[in-house]
Amino acid sequence: MKKVSRFWSLGFLLLSLTVLLFGCGGGSDDAEPASGSEGDSEGKKKLVVGTDATYAPMEYMDNNGNIVGIDIDIVKAVADEVGVEVEFKNIGWEPLFPAVENGEVDFAVSSITITKEREETFDFTEPYYIANQVILVKKGSDIKSFKDLKDKKASVQINTTGHTMMKEIQGNTSSKIIAAETMPLAIEELLNGNADAAVGDNSTVNEYIKNNPNVEVEIIEDDSAEKEYYGLMVKKGNTEIVDLLNEGIEKIKENGKLKEITGFDVE
C-alpha cells in the first residue's frame, strides 16, 4: 500500500505542476499599453498629459468631473492634427514638474510660462498662448501699479510667474508674499483681508471677475509687466515629443483652429 500510494502521489504532483505551468502562460497579452505606446483600437499612439485643473478658464474641472478648458482644447486640437490619442491627469501644480522630469507623464499643459530658468530643466514647444500678469485688489485700494506692491502683502500661486515677480519686487525672503497652492486660494487671501492684493495671469483673474460679478474687486493692469508665453513642457531631451507637438501647434496656427479656441493670433 505504501508503494502504490507513493506512485500515486508522484503522479498527482506531476499533473499539478503541468496545470500550474500552463495556467501561468500567455498573461502578457492582456497588459495595459504603456505611455507613448499603441493606445486604442485604431493603433494610435497615446500620450499622457499632466495638468493642474484649478486654473479656469485654462484648465479646470467641470460639474461632471471632466478636465476642460482652453489649454485642454488646444492639446486636443494638436493631438487630432498629428494623429495621437491623449489622456489627461490632474496632478496639481507642484507635483507637475517632477512628473514630467521622471517620465510619469509625456508632457504637461497648465498655463506654463516659458522661462530661462525652466528651460534649464525642461524642453518646451513653440508658444501657443500669450498672457500677462495683473493685480487684483478690493475696490478703493490705493494700489495702482506693481511698484505700489513694494511694501504690501500680496498673494500669489506658488512658483508661478506672479510669485517670481513679487520676489523681484520685495526680495526672495519677503514675509509679505503669501504663496498659496492654487490661484483661487490666493484670491481668497485677498478677500479674507490677509493680503492687500493678489497677482496672477490675466486670463484667470478675468475669469474670476466674470464668474463673481458681485464681489467688490477690480483689476489693475500695468504695462510694466512683460508679456509671457505659454508652452507645452516636455522632459529634457525628448525631441521626438517636442517635434510632434510643434508640428501640431504649427498646423492649428495655420488652419485657424488656435485662434478659434483662444480668440487671438499667437505669433
PDB file of N, CA and C in Angstrom, residues 57-58 70-71 74 111 127-132 201-204 206 227-230 249 252-267:
ATOM      1  N   PRO A  57      -9.910  80.022 -16.892  1.00  0.00           N
ATOM      2  CA  PRO A  57     -10.558  79.150 -17.881  1.00  0.00           C
ATOM      3  C   PRO A  57      -9.586  78.247 -18.625  1.00  0.00           C
ATOM      4  N   MET A  58      -8.335  78.197 -18.195  1.00  0.00           N
ATOM      5  CA  MET A  58      -7.327  77.461 -18.952  1.00  0.00           C
ATOM      6  C   MET A  58      -7.443  75.948 -18.746  1.00  0.00           C
ATOM      7  N   ILE A  70      -9.360  76.016 -21.980  1.00  0.00           N
ATOM      8  CA  ILE A  70      -8.696  76.465 -23.205  1.00  0.00           C
ATOM      9  C   ILE A  70      -7.461  75.622 -23.495  1.00  0.00           C
ATOM     10  N   ASP A  71      -6.618  75.408 -22.491  1.00  0.00           N
ATOM     11  CA  ASP A  71      -5.426  74.582 -22.687  1.00  0.00           C
ATOM     12  C   ASP A  71      -5.789  73.178 -23.153  1.00  0.00           C
ATOM     13  N   ILE A  74      -6.806  73.127 -26.736  1.00  0.00           N
ATOM     14  CA  ILE A  74      -5.638  73.293 -27.610  1.00  0.00           C
ATOM     15  C   ILE A  74      -4.891  71.974 -27.770  1.00  0.00           C
ATOM     16  N   SER A 111      -0.897  76.239 -18.378  1.00  0.00           N
ATOM     17  CA  SER A 111      -0.567  77.671 -18.411  1.00  0.00           C
ATOM     18  C   SER A 111       0.879  77.890 -17.960  1.00  0.00           C
ATOM     19  N   PRO A 127       5.618  78.691 -28.491  1.00  0.00           N
ATOM     20  CA  PRO A 127       4.498  79.266 -27.733  1.00  0.00           C
ATOM     21  C   PRO A 127       3.161  79.057 -28.440  1.00  0.00           C
ATOM     22  N   TYR A 128       2.127  78.841 -27.633  1.00  0.00           N
ATOM     23  CA  TYR A 128       0.780  78.694 -28.184  1.00  0.00           C
ATOM     24  C   TYR A 128      -0.194  79.698 -27.568  1.00  0.00           C
ATOM     25  N   TYR A 129       0.263  80.486 -26.574  1.00  0.00           N
ATOM     26  CA  TYR A 129      -0.639  81.414 -25.884  1.00  0.00           C
ATOM     27  C   TYR A 129       0.175  82.566 -25.291  1.00  0.00           C
ATOM     28  N   ILE A 130      -0.406  83.768 -25.307  1.00  0.00           N
ATOM     29  CA  ILE A 130       0.241  84.956 -24.740  1.00  0.00           C
ATOM     30  C   ILE A 130      -0.576  85.445 -23.547  1.00  0.00           C
ATOM     31  N   ALA A 131       0.111  85.722 -22.437  1.00  0.00           N
ATOM     32  CA  ALA A 131      -0.571  86.213 -21.237  1.00  0.00           C
ATOM     33  C   ALA A 131       0.269  87.316 -20.599  1.00  0.00           C
ATOM     34  N   ASN A 132      -0.277  87.928 -19.557  1.00  0.00           N
ATOM     35  CA  ASN A 132       0.495  88.890 -18.765  1.00  0.00           C
ATOM     36  C   ASN A 132      -0.060  88.936 -17.350  1.00  0.00           C
ATOM     37  N   ASP A 201      -2.136  85.558 -13.617  1.00  0.00           N
ATOM     38  CA  ASP A 201      -2.314  85.701 -15.059  1.00  0.00           C
ATOM     39  C   ASP A 201      -3.647  86.371 -15.378  1.00  0.00           C
ATOM     40  N   ASN A 202      -3.639  87.204 -16.413  1.00  0.00           N
ATOM     41  CA  ASN A 202      -4.856  87.947 -16.780  1.00  0.00           C
ATOM     42  C   ASN A 202      -6.034  87.028 -17.099  1.00  0.00           C
ATOM     43  N   SER A 203      -5.783  85.896 -17.741  1.00  0.00           N
ATOM     44  CA  SER A 203      -6.884  85.007 -18.126  1.00  0.00           C
ATOM     45  C   SER A 203      -7.628  84.482 -16.904  1.00  0.00           C
ATOM     46  N   THR A 204      -6.897  84.079 -15.883  1.00  0.00           N
ATOM     47  CA  THR A 204      -7.511  83.516 -14.689  1.00  0.00           C
ATOM     48  C   THR A 204      -8.199  84.575 -13.846  1.00  0.00           C
ATOM     49  N   ASN A 206      -9.380  87.499 -14.890  1.00  0.00           N
ATOM     50  CA  ASN A 206     -10.568  87.947 -15.631  1.00  0.00           C
ATOM     51  C   ASN A 206     -11.707  86.938 -15.510  1.00  0.00           C
ATOM     52  N   LYS A 227       4.968  90.611 -21.414  1.00  0.00           N
ATOM     53  CA  LYS A 227       4.152  89.513 -21.928  1.00  0.00           C
ATOM     54  C   LYS A 227       4.860  88.197 -21.635  1.00  0.00           C
ATOM     55  N   GLU A 228       4.076  87.185 -21.364  1.00  0.00           N
ATOM     56  CA  GLU A 228       4.644  85.856 -21.140  1.00  0.00           C
ATOM     57  C   GLU A 228       4.020  84.873 -22.114  1.00  0.00           C
ATOM     58  N   TYR A 229       4.777  83.855 -22.442  1.00  0.00           N
ATOM     59  CA  TYR A 229       4.359  82.912 -23.479  1.00  0.00           C
ATOM     60  C   TYR A 229       4.252  81.514 -22.877  1.00  0.00           C
ATOM     61  N   TYR A 230       3.083  80.884 -23.086  1.00  0.00           N
ATOM     62  CA  TYR A 230       2.872  79.524 -22.608  1.00  0.00           C
ATOM     63  C   TYR A 230       3.397  78.529 -23.634  1.00  0.00           C
ATOM     64  N   ILE A 249       1.052  72.221 -33.272  1.00  0.00           N
ATOM     65  CA  ILE A 249       0.835  73.636 -32.975  1.00  0.00           C
ATOM     66  C   ILE A 249       0.898  74.467 -34.253  1.00  0.00           C
ATOM     67  N   ILE A 252      -2.361  74.024 -36.263  1.00  0.00           N
ATOM     68  CA  ILE A 252      -3.565  74.708 -35.780  1.00  0.00           C
ATOM     69  C   ILE A 252      -3.409  76.225 -35.844  1.00  0.00           C
ATOM     70  N   LYS A 253      -2.178  76.709 -35.950  1.00  0.00           N
ATOM     71  CA  LYS A 253      -1.973  78.137 -36.221  1.00  0.00           C
ATOM     72  C   LYS A 253      -2.345  78.434 -37.666  1.00  0.00           C
ATOM     73  N   GLU A 254      -1.901  77.562 -38.572  1.00  0.00           N
ATOM     74  CA  GLU A 254      -2.128  77.782 -39.998  1.00  0.00           C
ATOM     75  C   GLU A 254      -3.594  77.627 -40.394  1.00  0.00           C
ATOM     76  N   ASN A 255      -4.282  76.642 -39.805  1.00  0.00           N
ATOM     77  CA  ASN A 255      -5.677  76.412 -40.212  1.00  0.00           C
ATOM     78  C   ASN A 255      -6.696  77.232 -39.415  1.00  0.00           C
ATOM     79  N   GLY A 256      -6.218  78.055 -38.484  1.00  0.00           N
ATOM     80  CA  GLY A 256      -7.096  78.959 -37.747  1.00  0.00           C
ATOM     81  C   GLY A 256      -7.741  78.359 -36.509  1.00  0.00           C
ATOM     82  N   LYS A 257      -7.466  77.087 -36.223  1.00  0.00           N
ATOM     83  CA  LYS A 257      -8.085  76.430 -35.062  1.00  0.00           C
ATOM     84  C   LYS A 257      -7.617  77.060 -33.753  1.00  0.00           C
ATOM     85  N   LEU A 258      -6.341  77.428 -33.672  1.00  0.00           N
ATOM     86  CA  LEU A 258      -5.813  78.023 -32.438  1.00  0.00           C
ATOM     87  C   LEU A 258      -6.509  79.348 -32.136  1.00  0.00           C
ATOM     88  N   LYS A 259      -6.669  80.191 -33.161  1.00  0.00           N
ATOM     89  CA  LYS A 259      -7.354  81.471 -32.975  1.00  0.00           C
ATOM     90  C   LYS A 259      -8.810  81.250 -32.591  1.00  0.00           C
ATOM     91  N   GLU A 260      -9.414  80.219 -33.156  1.00  0.00           N
ATOM     92  CA  GLU A 260     -10.807  79.905 -32.829  1.00  0.00           C
ATOM     93  C   GLU A 260     -10.959  79.563 -31.348  1.00  0.00           C
ATOM     94  N   ILE A 261      -9.953  78.887 -30.785  1.00  0.00           N
ATOM     95  CA  ILE A 261     -10.003  78.487 -29.372  1.00  0.00           C
ATOM     96  C   ILE A 261      -9.672  79.645 -28.446  1.00  0.00           C
ATOM     97  N   THR A 262      -8.616  80.393 -28.770  1.00  0.00           N
ATOM     98  CA  THR A 262      -8.130  81.439 -27.859  1.00  0.00           C
ATOM     99  C   THR A 262      -8.758  82.801 -28.078  1.00  0.00           C
ATOM    100  N   GLY A 263      -9.174  83.073 -29.321  1.00  0.00           N
ATOM    101  CA  GLY A 263      -9.747  84.384 -29.638  1.00  0.00           C
ATOM    102  C   GLY A 263      -8.743  85.389 -30.162  1.00  0.00           C
ATOM    103  N   PHE A 264      -7.472  84.984 -30.309  1.00  0.00           N
ATOM    104  CA  PHE A 264      -6.458  85.890 -30.841  1.00  0.00           C
ATOM    105  C   PHE A 264      -5.337  85.111 -31.516  1.00  0.00           C
ATOM    106  N   ASP A 265      -4.553  85.816 -32.317  1.00  0.00           N
ATOM    107  CA  ASP A 265      -3.423  85.201 -33.005  1.00  0.00           C
ATOM    108  C   ASP A 265      -2.231  85.107 -32.063  1.00  0.00           C
ATOM    109  N   VAL A 266      -1.461  84.034 -32.183  1.00  0.00           N
ATOM    110  CA  VAL A 266      -0.230  83.849 -31.419  1.00  0.00           C
ATOM    111  C   VAL A 266       0.901  83.670 -32.413  1.00  0.00           C
ATOM    112  N   GLU A 267       1.801  84.632 -32.440  1.00  0.00           N
ATOM    113  CA  GLU A 267       2.910  84.571 -33.406  1.00  0.00           C
ATOM    114  C   GLU A 267       4.095  83.812 -32.817  1.00  0.00           C
TER     115      GLU A 267
END
